[in-house]
Amino acid sequence: MNIVSRIPTDRDSSLVMAKVYEEPRKIPYWEQGLISLWFLNSFVPLPLETPLRYLMVLWFLWLFALHKEQVIPIMLKAWPLFLLPIFGLISVLWSPYMGAALRSGALYLLTPFVAVIIITRFDISTILRCMFFAGVMAIIVCVPFYDTMPYGGPYPQKNYFAQQMLFVALLSFMTLLNEKSWPWTRMLAALIFPIALIFMLRAPSATALVFAAVGIVGLFAVKFVWVAISKVRHLRTIIFILGASVILSGAMIVLNQTNQTYLTDFLGALGKDTTFTGRTHIWAAGNLAAQEHPIFGLGLEGFWNPANGAAQSINEMDFKPYGTKLTFHNAYLEVRVHLGYIGLGLYLLLWAWCGYRLFRQFFKESSLEMSALLVFGAIVFISTLTESFAWASFNTPLNLLYLGALATLSPIRRVFVSRVPVYLNSPAGYAKT
């Protein structure tokens, strides 16, 4: 109970109006262990990865059957997450590879479905803690691959490996800064944080390095600056508006300098060129493919298939073996090629909803958890411009994005019941009702 007011009644007692809360259910450790295993399955390739994933999906379906009264209302509130996967599943009707499209469509639809079930059964603090534990286990799995980390280690490509280690580093740093974390988990985070950074640096990904610097500075600033200034009314809003004004003014100045080479210089400092390591050639091929079916697209799995000559031509340009399944290194182009302008519109709606939720939660609570979720969402959003990870199924970026946007919809929290009168009969606070 939280005492909010005290009314004197006589010399020896007082009438106090107290708030009564219903405490959330305690989450069993075995459930937390299973969720950590689920996140590990998306963090790093494991032996028997696919059978384990299907078994976990069956468990989530069982949870849905048991708790559908709680899950369905949250699904209805999170409807923008489901429109694009549903349209993708419908695209089976015109995809040239119906079997592969049906499987991909089911996985795309299950991804937000599982996220809703997780947020129904767990609060966001527990979810982030389980993700941190999954990251710790991923570090252990990656240790034997130390020599091959510059080529991706256990992952098919180095960029994805660097991004996964980036998320482990930021989850560790957030746990280290969070005073609400268990003491032993903060000690573990202090150990894992530098190891994750070292592993990330082993893969020569300048993008991950920039994200790491921005993420660490952002979390540090929220912990020691943002929370402090939140005590001054309207100061955060003023700072946000001033910051946005500075960014927009800087962008206008740069864009008006027609002979500027800022982008080239910046990319050069990161070890890149203006083709973004050959991505512009793949983007050009993707634009040509998208123009063939501009409204509905080719359908899921309609482009990246060994039987598709255009896809194999890109493999040859990228010096990849025949049959390698590549991506367009751009989530928006990926959606546009496979699901056309209708799919692209639904994807932009999904991002608008997630962005609105992340910013709303951040300004409403400004806790370290909400700040970290906003940082993760920003990283995933920026990655959509050069990678296709955010248009996939059951991976770490999507877990962080969807669960972050759903964070405050979790019913696992302390709930206010009512105010009740309480008599205090002694200075020590002995109470009777």
Short mmCIF file of C-alpha atoms in Angstrom, two decimals:
data_model
loop_
_atom_site.label_atom_id
_atom_site.label_comp_id
_atom_site.label_asym_id
_atom_site.label_seq_id
_atom_site.Cartn_x
_atom_site.Cartn_y
_atom_site.Cartn_z
CA MET A 1 0.00 0.00 0.00
CA ASN A 2 1.14 3.52 -0.79
CA ILE A 3 0.03 6.16 1.76
CA VAL A 4 -1.00 9.37 0.00
CA SER A 5 -2.70 11.52 2.68
CA ARG A 6 -3.00 11.69 6.48
CA ILE A 7 -6.05 13.09 8.33
CA PRO A 8 -5.72 13.62 12.14
CA THR A 9 -8.69 12.20 14.11
CA ASP A 10 -7.51 12.44 17.75
CA ARG A 11 -4.32 12.57 19.72
CA ASP A 12 -3.49 8.88 19.31
CA SER A 13 -4.68 8.03 15.80
CA SER A 14 -4.95 9.31 12.26
CA LEU A 15 -7.10 8.36 9.29
CA VAL A 16 -5.00 7.65 6.25
CA MET A 17 -6.17 7.12 2.67
CA ALA A 18 -3.94 4.51 1.15
CA LYS A 19 -3.59 3.22 -2.41
CA VAL A 20 -4.00 -0.54 -2.78
CA TYR A 21 -2.20 -2.32 -5.62
CA GLU A 22 -2.46 -5.82 -6.99
CA GLU A 23 1.04 -7.22 -7.42
CA PRO A 24 1.83 -8.97 -10.73
CA ARG A 25 2.25 -12.72 -10.84
CA LYS A 26 5.72 -14.07 -10.29
CA ILE A 27 7.18 -15.52 -13.49
CA PRO A 28 8.59 -19.03 -12.91
CA TYR A 29 12.28 -19.47 -13.66
CA TRP A 30 11.56 -22.34 -16.03
CA GLU A 31 9.47 -19.99 -18.19
CA GLN A 32 12.26 -17.43 -18.16
CA GLY A 33 14.66 -20.19 -19.17
CA LEU A 34 12.49 -21.20 -22.13
CA ILE A 35 12.18 -17.61 -23.31
CA SER A 36 15.96 -17.18 -23.02
CA LEU A 37 16.35 -20.32 -25.14
CA TRP A 38 13.93 -18.86 -27.72
CA PHE A 39 15.94 -15.66 -27.94
CA LEU A 40 19.18 -17.67 -28.17
CA ASN A 41 17.70 -19.57 -31.11
CA SER A 42 17.38 -16.24 -32.96
CA PHE A 43 20.71 -14.90 -31.68
CA VAL A 44 23.07 -17.52 -33.06
CA PRO A 45 22.88 -20.65 -35.27
CA LEU A 46 22.50 -23.76 -33.12
CA PRO A 47 22.54 -27.52 -33.75
CA LEU A 48 19.00 -28.72 -34.51
CA GLU A 49 17.98 -25.07 -34.81
CA THR A 50 14.90 -25.68 -36.98
CA PRO A 51 13.36 -28.54 -34.91
CA LEU A 52 13.95 -26.56 -31.72
CA ARG A 53 12.26 -23.52 -33.24
CA TYR A 54 9.20 -25.53 -34.26
CA LEU A 55 8.93 -27.09 -30.78
CA MET A 56 9.05 -23.62 -29.23
CA VAL A 57 6.36 -22.40 -31.64
CA LEU A 58 4.15 -25.28 -30.49
CA TRP A 59 4.68 -24.12 -26.90
CA PHE A 60 3.62 -20.59 -27.87
CA LEU A 61 0.51 -21.95 -29.56
CA TRP A 62 -0.28 -23.85 -26.35
CA LEU A 63 0.12 -20.61 -24.37
CA PHE A 64 -2.22 -18.89 -26.78
CA ALA A 65 -4.86 -21.59 -26.27
CA LEU A 66 -4.55 -21.24 -22.48
CA HIS A 67 -4.51 -17.43 -22.34
CA LYS A 68 -6.38 -16.32 -25.46
CA GLU A 69 -8.57 -14.00 -23.35
CA GLN A 70 -5.46 -11.89 -22.65
CA VAL A 71 -3.65 -12.40 -25.94
CA ILE A 72 -6.44 -11.51 -28.38
CA PRO A 73 -7.07 -7.96 -27.01
CA ILE A 74 -3.36 -7.16 -27.32
CA MET A 75 -3.31 -8.60 -30.85
CA LEU A 76 -6.18 -6.28 -31.77
CA LYS A 77 -4.30 -3.30 -30.35
CA ALA A 78 -1.20 -4.33 -32.32
CA TRP A 79 -3.05 -4.80 -35.63
CA PRO A 80 -0.49 -2.85 -37.76
CA LEU A 81 2.06 -5.61 -37.09
CA PHE A 82 -0.14 -8.23 -38.77
CA LEU A 83 -1.32 -6.54 -41.97
CA LEU A 84 1.89 -7.02 -43.95
CA PRO A 85 2.39 -10.71 -42.96
CA ILE A 86 -1.26 -11.42 -43.82
CA PHE A 87 -0.83 -9.80 -47.24
CA GLY A 88 2.38 -11.78 -47.67
CA LEU A 89 0.51 -14.99 -46.94
CA ILE A 90 -2.14 -14.02 -49.51
CA SER A 91 0.65 -13.51 -52.08
CA VAL A 92 1.00 -17.31 -52.19
CA LEU A 93 -1.78 -17.10 -54.78
CA TRP A 94 0.50 -15.40 -57.35
CA SER A 95 3.98 -16.41 -56.21
CA PRO A 96 5.79 -18.58 -58.79
CA TYR A 97 7.10 -20.77 -55.95
CA MET A 98 3.98 -21.56 -53.92
CA GLY A 99 5.50 -24.08 -51.49
CA ALA A 100 8.37 -21.82 -50.42
CA ALA A 101 6.04 -18.82 -50.29
CA LEU A 102 3.58 -20.65 -48.00
CA ARG A 103 6.34 -21.54 -45.55
CA SER A 104 7.77 -18.00 -45.52
CA GLY A 105 4.31 -16.46 -45.17
CA ALA A 106 3.55 -18.64 -42.14
CA LEU A 107 6.85 -17.65 -40.50
CA TYR A 108 6.27 -13.95 -41.21
CA LEU A 109 2.82 -14.17 -39.58
CA LEU A 110 4.07 -16.14 -36.59
CA THR A 111 6.78 -13.55 -35.81
CA PRO A 112 4.47 -10.79 -34.45
CA PHE A 113 2.11 -13.46 -33.10
CA VAL A 114 4.87 -14.88 -30.87
CA ALA A 115 5.92 -11.36 -29.82
CA VAL A 116 2.37 -10.65 -28.62
CA ILE A 117 2.27 -13.89 -26.62
CA ILE A 118 5.63 -13.09 -25.00
CA ILE A 119 4.51 -9.59 -24.00
CA THR A 120 1.31 -11.10 -22.59
CA ARG A 121 3.19 -13.48 -20.31
CA PHE A 122 6.23 -11.35 -19.37
CA ASP A 123 6.96 -7.76 -18.39
CA ILE A 124 9.53 -5.85 -20.43
CA SER A 125 12.18 -5.91 -17.68
CA THR A 126 12.08 -9.71 -17.58
CA ILE A 127 12.13 -9.88 -21.37
CA LEU A 128 15.26 -7.72 -21.60
CA ARG A 129 16.91 -9.76 -18.86
CA CYS A 130 16.16 -12.99 -20.76
CA MET A 131 17.55 -11.39 -23.94
CA PHE A 132 20.71 -10.50 -22.03
CA PHE A 133 21.08 -14.12 -20.85
CA ALA A 134 20.57 -15.27 -24.46
CA GLY A 135 23.30 -12.85 -25.52
CA VAL A 136 25.65 -14.30 -22.88
CA MET A 137 25.02 -17.80 -24.21
CA ALA A 138 25.54 -16.53 -27.77
CA ILE A 139 28.96 -15.20 -26.74
CA ILE A 140 29.85 -18.65 -25.38
CA VAL A 141 28.70 -20.30 -28.62
CA CYS A 142 30.81 -17.86 -30.68
CA VAL A 143 34.07 -18.33 -28.73
CA PRO A 144 35.27 -21.35 -30.80
CA PHE A 145 34.81 -19.27 -33.97
CA TYR A 146 37.24 -16.53 -32.90
CA ASP A 147 39.60 -17.05 -35.86
CA THR A 148 36.80 -16.94 -38.45
CA MET A 149 34.96 -13.94 -37.00
CA PRO A 150 36.28 -11.58 -39.74
CA TYR A 151 34.28 -13.75 -42.17
CA GLY A 152 31.16 -14.09 -40.00
CA GLY A 153 32.10 -16.77 -37.50
CA PRO A 154 29.04 -19.00 -36.97
CA TYR A 155 26.92 -16.64 -39.09
CA PRO A 156 26.64 -16.67 -42.90
CA GLN A 157 28.00 -13.10 -43.18
CA LYS A 158 30.15 -10.78 -41.12
CA ASN A 159 27.68 -7.87 -41.08
CA TYR A 160 25.04 -9.96 -39.34
CA PHE A 161 27.60 -11.29 -36.87
CA ALA A 162 28.72 -7.73 -36.05
CA GLN A 163 25.12 -6.59 -35.56
CA GLN A 164 24.34 -9.49 -33.22
CA MET A 165 27.42 -8.75 -31.11
CA LEU A 166 26.37 -5.09 -31.10
CA PHE A 167 23.03 -6.03 -29.54
CA VAL A 168 24.79 -8.21 -26.95
CA ALA A 169 27.08 -5.30 -26.06
CA LEU A 170 24.20 -2.83 -25.69
CA LEU A 171 22.08 -5.29 -23.68
CA SER A 172 25.07 -5.83 -21.39
CA PHE A 173 25.68 -2.10 -21.02
CA MET A 174 22.00 -1.50 -20.23
CA THR A 175 22.06 -4.27 -17.60
CA LEU A 176 25.23 -2.80 -16.11
CA LEU A 177 23.63 0.65 -15.78
CA ASN A 178 20.29 -0.62 -14.48
CA GLU A 179 20.20 -0.35 -10.69
CA LYS A 180 17.12 -2.59 -10.63
CA SER A 181 19.06 -5.52 -12.08
CA TRP A 182 20.19 -8.34 -9.84
CA PRO A 183 23.72 -7.64 -8.51
CA TRP A 184 25.18 -10.81 -9.99
CA THR A 185 23.71 -10.00 -13.42
CA ARG A 186 25.37 -6.57 -13.32
CA MET A 187 28.69 -8.26 -12.55
CA LEU A 188 28.13 -10.66 -15.44
CA ALA A 189 27.25 -7.71 -17.71
CA ALA A 190 30.51 -5.98 -16.75
CA LEU A 191 32.35 -9.10 -17.96
CA ILE A 192 30.34 -9.67 -21.15
CA PHE A 193 30.25 -6.05 -22.35
CA PRO A 194 33.95 -5.76 -23.36
CA ILE A 195 33.96 -9.30 -24.81
CA ALA A 196 30.99 -8.48 -27.05
CA LEU A 197 32.73 -5.29 -28.23
CA ILE A 198 35.91 -7.22 -29.02
CA PHE A 199 33.94 -9.81 -31.00
CA MET A 200 32.12 -7.02 -32.85
CA LEU A 201 35.43 -5.38 -33.76
CA ARG A 202 36.73 -8.70 -35.07
CA ALA A 203 34.23 -8.37 -37.92
CA PRO A 204 35.27 -5.29 -39.94
CA SER A 205 31.86 -3.60 -39.84
CA ALA A 206 32.22 0.16 -39.52
CA THR A 207 28.42 0.51 -39.38
CA ALA A 208 28.21 -1.62 -36.23
CA LEU A 209 31.03 0.44 -34.71
CA VAL A 210 29.13 3.69 -35.29
CA PHE A 211 25.94 2.17 -33.86
CA ALA A 212 27.86 0.96 -30.81
CA ALA A 213 29.28 4.42 -30.12
CA VAL A 214 25.90 6.11 -30.56
CA GLY A 215 24.09 3.47 -28.49
CA ILE A 216 26.56 3.58 -25.59
CA VAL A 217 26.58 7.38 -25.49
CA GLY A 218 22.77 7.42 -25.75
CA LEU A 219 22.24 5.01 -22.85
CA PHE A 220 24.85 6.80 -20.75
CA ALA A 221 23.21 10.17 -21.43
CA VAL A 222 19.75 8.86 -20.54
CA LYS A 223 21.01 7.34 -17.30
CA PHE A 224 22.89 10.39 -16.03
CA VAL A 225 21.42 13.37 -17.92
CA TRP A 226 17.95 12.75 -19.36
CA VAL A 227 16.42 11.40 -16.14
CA ALA A 228 17.83 14.34 -14.17
CA ILE A 229 16.44 17.02 -16.49
CA SER A 230 13.05 15.28 -16.50
CA LYS A 231 12.50 16.79 -13.06
CA VAL A 232 12.36 20.27 -14.64
CA ARG A 233 8.98 20.82 -16.24
CA HIS A 234 8.99 21.05 -20.07
CA LEU A 235 12.81 21.05 -20.21
CA ARG A 236 12.98 17.74 -22.07
CA THR A 237 10.49 18.98 -24.67
CA ILE A 238 12.48 22.17 -25.19
CA ILE A 239 15.74 20.23 -25.59
CA PHE A 240 14.10 17.82 -28.04
CA ILE A 241 12.72 20.67 -30.16
CA LEU A 242 16.07 22.49 -30.15
CA GLY A 243 17.88 19.29 -31.12
CA ALA A 244 15.49 18.63 -34.00
CA SER A 245 15.91 22.23 -35.17
CA VAL A 246 19.70 21.93 -35.17
CA ILE A 247 19.56 18.69 -37.15
CA LEU A 248 17.16 20.10 -39.73
CA SER A 249 19.19 23.30 -40.08
CA GLY A 250 22.38 21.31 -40.58
CA ALA A 251 20.68 19.13 -43.20
CA MET A 252 19.49 22.22 -45.10
CA ILE A 253 22.98 23.71 -45.10
CA VAL A 254 24.55 20.48 -46.35
CA LEU A 255 21.93 19.90 -49.07
CA ASN A 256 22.34 23.45 -50.38
CA GLN A 257 26.07 22.94 -50.94
CA THR A 258 25.94 21.29 -54.35
CA ASN A 259 29.69 20.67 -54.52
CA GLN A 260 30.03 19.20 -51.03
CA THR A 261 31.72 15.81 -50.52
CA TYR A 262 30.58 15.19 -46.96
CA LEU A 263 28.97 11.84 -47.78
CA THR A 264 32.02 10.61 -49.67
CA ASP A 265 34.34 11.73 -46.89
CA PHE A 266 32.16 10.11 -44.23
CA LEU A 267 31.96 6.82 -46.11
CA GLY A 268 35.70 6.93 -46.70
CA ALA A 269 36.32 7.35 -42.97
CA LEU A 270 34.24 4.20 -42.41
CA GLY A 271 36.12 2.26 -45.06
CA LYS A 272 33.20 2.40 -47.52
CA ASP A 273 32.65 3.91 -50.95
CA THR A 274 29.68 5.55 -52.64
CA THR A 275 28.48 2.16 -53.92
CA PHE A 276 28.09 0.99 -50.30
CA THR A 277 30.30 -2.06 -51.00
CA GLY A 278 28.47 -2.90 -54.22
CA ARG A 279 24.97 -2.50 -52.83
CA THR A 280 23.97 0.12 -55.41
CA HIS A 281 24.34 -2.49 -58.17
CA ILE A 282 21.99 -4.85 -56.32
CA TRP A 283 19.57 -1.97 -55.71
CA ALA A 284 19.50 -1.21 -59.44
CA ALA A 285 18.68 -4.86 -60.19
CA GLY A 286 15.99 -4.79 -57.50
CA ASN A 287 14.36 -1.71 -59.01
CA LEU A 288 14.17 -3.46 -62.38
CA ALA A 289 12.56 -6.51 -60.75
CA ALA A 290 10.08 -4.33 -58.85
CA GLN A 291 8.94 -2.62 -62.06
CA GLU A 292 7.79 -5.94 -63.50
CA HIS A 293 4.92 -6.23 -60.98
CA PRO A 294 4.67 -2.80 -59.33
CA ILE A 295 1.32 -3.17 -57.51
CA PHE A 296 1.27 -6.69 -56.00
CA GLY A 297 4.92 -7.68 -56.46
CA LEU A 298 6.27 -11.09 -57.42
CA GLY A 299 4.90 -12.75 -54.28
CA LEU A 300 6.90 -14.17 -51.38
CA GLU A 301 10.02 -16.06 -52.44
CA GLY A 302 9.32 -14.85 -55.98
CA PHE A 303 12.81 -13.52 -56.66
CA TRP A 304 15.54 -15.17 -54.57
CA ASN A 305 15.28 -18.68 -55.96
CA PRO A 306 17.88 -20.87 -57.71
CA ALA A 307 15.49 -21.19 -60.66
CA ASN A 308 15.36 -17.41 -61.13
CA GLY A 309 17.95 -16.31 -63.68
CA ALA A 310 17.93 -12.68 -62.52
CA ALA A 311 18.79 -13.75 -58.97
CA GLN A 312 21.64 -15.94 -60.16
CA SER A 313 22.98 -13.08 -62.29
CA ILE A 314 23.27 -11.01 -59.10
CA ASN A 315 25.12 -13.92 -57.51
CA GLU A 316 27.65 -13.83 -60.34
CA MET A 317 28.15 -10.06 -59.95
CA ASP A 318 28.58 -10.56 -56.20
CA PHE A 319 30.96 -13.50 -56.69
CA LYS A 320 28.65 -15.83 -54.76
CA PRO A 321 28.24 -19.54 -55.58
CA TYR A 322 25.29 -20.66 -57.68
CA GLY A 323 22.12 -21.02 -55.61
CA THR A 324 23.19 -18.66 -52.81
CA LYS A 325 20.18 -16.83 -51.41
CA LEU A 326 21.13 -13.16 -51.19
CA THR A 327 19.11 -10.11 -50.20
CA PHE A 328 18.72 -6.66 -51.72
CA HIS A 329 20.41 -5.13 -48.64
CA ASN A 330 17.41 -2.83 -48.28
CA ALA A 331 14.25 -3.88 -46.45
CA TYR A 332 11.99 -1.46 -48.37
CA LEU A 333 13.22 -2.71 -51.74
CA GLU A 334 12.81 -6.29 -50.53
CA VAL A 335 9.16 -5.64 -49.69
CA ARG A 336 8.54 -3.71 -52.90
CA VAL A 337 9.93 -6.49 -55.11
CA HIS A 338 7.97 -9.26 -53.42
CA LEU A 339 4.77 -7.46 -52.36
CA GLY A 340 4.67 -4.35 -54.55
CA TYR A 341 3.50 -0.89 -53.57
CA ILE A 342 0.66 -2.35 -51.48
CA GLY A 343 3.16 -4.26 -49.36
CA LEU A 344 5.44 -1.23 -49.13
CA GLY A 345 2.56 0.89 -47.85
CA LEU A 346 1.75 -1.71 -45.18
CA TYR A 347 5.44 -1.88 -44.22
CA LEU A 348 5.63 1.89 -43.80
CA LEU A 349 2.47 1.73 -41.66
CA LEU A 350 4.14 -0.91 -39.49
CA TRP A 351 7.16 1.33 -38.99
CA ALA A 352 5.01 4.39 -38.29
CA TRP A 353 3.13 2.49 -35.57
CA CYS A 354 6.31 1.08 -34.01
CA GLY A 355 8.04 4.48 -34.09
CA TYR A 356 5.03 6.19 -32.52
CA ARG A 357 4.86 3.58 -29.76
CA LEU A 358 8.59 3.73 -29.01
CA PHE A 359 8.69 7.54 -28.78
CA ARG A 360 5.44 7.70 -26.79
CA GLN A 361 6.71 5.17 -24.24
CA PHE A 362 10.06 6.93 -23.98
CA PHE A 363 8.59 10.37 -23.27
CA LYS A 364 5.97 8.93 -20.93
CA GLU A 365 8.30 6.87 -18.73
CA SER A 366 11.91 7.77 -19.67
CA SER A 367 13.17 4.69 -17.81
CA LEU A 368 16.41 3.01 -18.80
CA GLU A 369 14.46 0.11 -20.32
CA MET A 370 12.32 2.38 -22.50
CA SER A 371 15.40 4.36 -23.52
CA ALA A 372 17.21 1.17 -24.52
CA LEU A 373 14.19 0.02 -26.56
CA LEU A 374 14.18 3.36 -28.40
CA VAL A 375 17.90 2.98 -29.14
CA PHE A 376 17.37 -0.58 -30.41
CA GLY A 377 14.46 0.56 -32.56
CA ALA A 378 16.56 3.36 -34.06
CA ILE A 379 19.37 0.90 -34.90
CA VAL A 380 16.94 -1.49 -36.58
CA PHE A 381 15.33 1.38 -38.50
CA ILE A 382 18.65 2.69 -39.83
CA SER A 383 19.70 -0.84 -40.77
CA THR A 384 16.67 -1.10 -43.11
CA LEU A 385 18.49 1.24 -45.52
CA THR A 386 21.46 -1.08 -46.05
CA GLU A 387 20.26 -4.51 -44.81
CA SER A 388 17.13 -6.65 -45.04
CA PHE A 389 17.17 -8.04 -41.48
CA ALA A 390 14.03 -6.11 -40.56
CA TRP A 391 12.11 -7.92 -43.32
CA ALA A 392 12.55 -11.49 -42.16
CA SER A 393 11.23 -13.80 -39.45
CA PHE A 394 12.30 -14.75 -35.95
CA ASN A 395 15.51 -12.72 -35.67
CA THR A 396 16.94 -10.48 -32.95
CA PRO A 397 16.26 -7.11 -34.66
CA LEU A 398 12.57 -7.95 -35.10
CA ASN A 399 12.30 -9.29 -31.54
CA LEU A 400 13.69 -6.02 -30.19
CA LEU A 401 11.50 -3.90 -32.47
CA TYR A 402 8.19 -5.69 -31.91
CA LEU A 403 8.63 -6.30 -28.18
CA GLY A 404 9.80 -2.71 -27.73
CA ALA A 405 6.71 -1.33 -29.46
CA LEU A 406 4.47 -3.64 -27.39
CA ALA A 407 6.24 -2.96 -24.07
CA THR A 408 3.56 -0.99 -22.23
CA LEU A 409 0.76 -3.29 -23.42
CA SER A 410 1.99 -6.05 -21.11
CA PRO A 411 -0.58 -6.94 -18.43
CA ILE A 412 2.25 -8.15 -16.16
CA ARG A 413 2.56 -5.08 -13.98
CA ARG A 414 1.39 -3.69 -10.67
CA VAL A 415 -2.27 -2.65 -11.03
CA PHE A 416 -3.99 0.04 -8.96
CA VAL A 417 -7.12 -1.34 -7.29
CA SER A 418 -8.59 1.45 -5.12
CA ARG A 419 -8.06 3.74 -2.12
CA VAL A 420 -9.04 2.48 1.31
CA PRO A 421 -9.15 4.22 4.72
CA VAL A 422 -6.58 3.04 7.25
CA TYR A 423 -6.30 4.11 10.90
CA LEU A 424 -2.81 4.62 12.30
CA ASN A 425 -2.93 4.08 16.07
CA SER A 426 0.68 4.72 17.00
CA PRO A 427 3.67 6.76 15.86
CA ALA A 428 5.26 3.54 14.71
CA GLY A 429 2.53 3.20 12.15
CA TYR A 430 0.56 0.22 13.53
CA ALA A 431 -2.57 0.14 11.40
CA LYS A 432 -5.99 -1.38 11.60
CA THR A 433 -8.85 -1.15 9.09
#
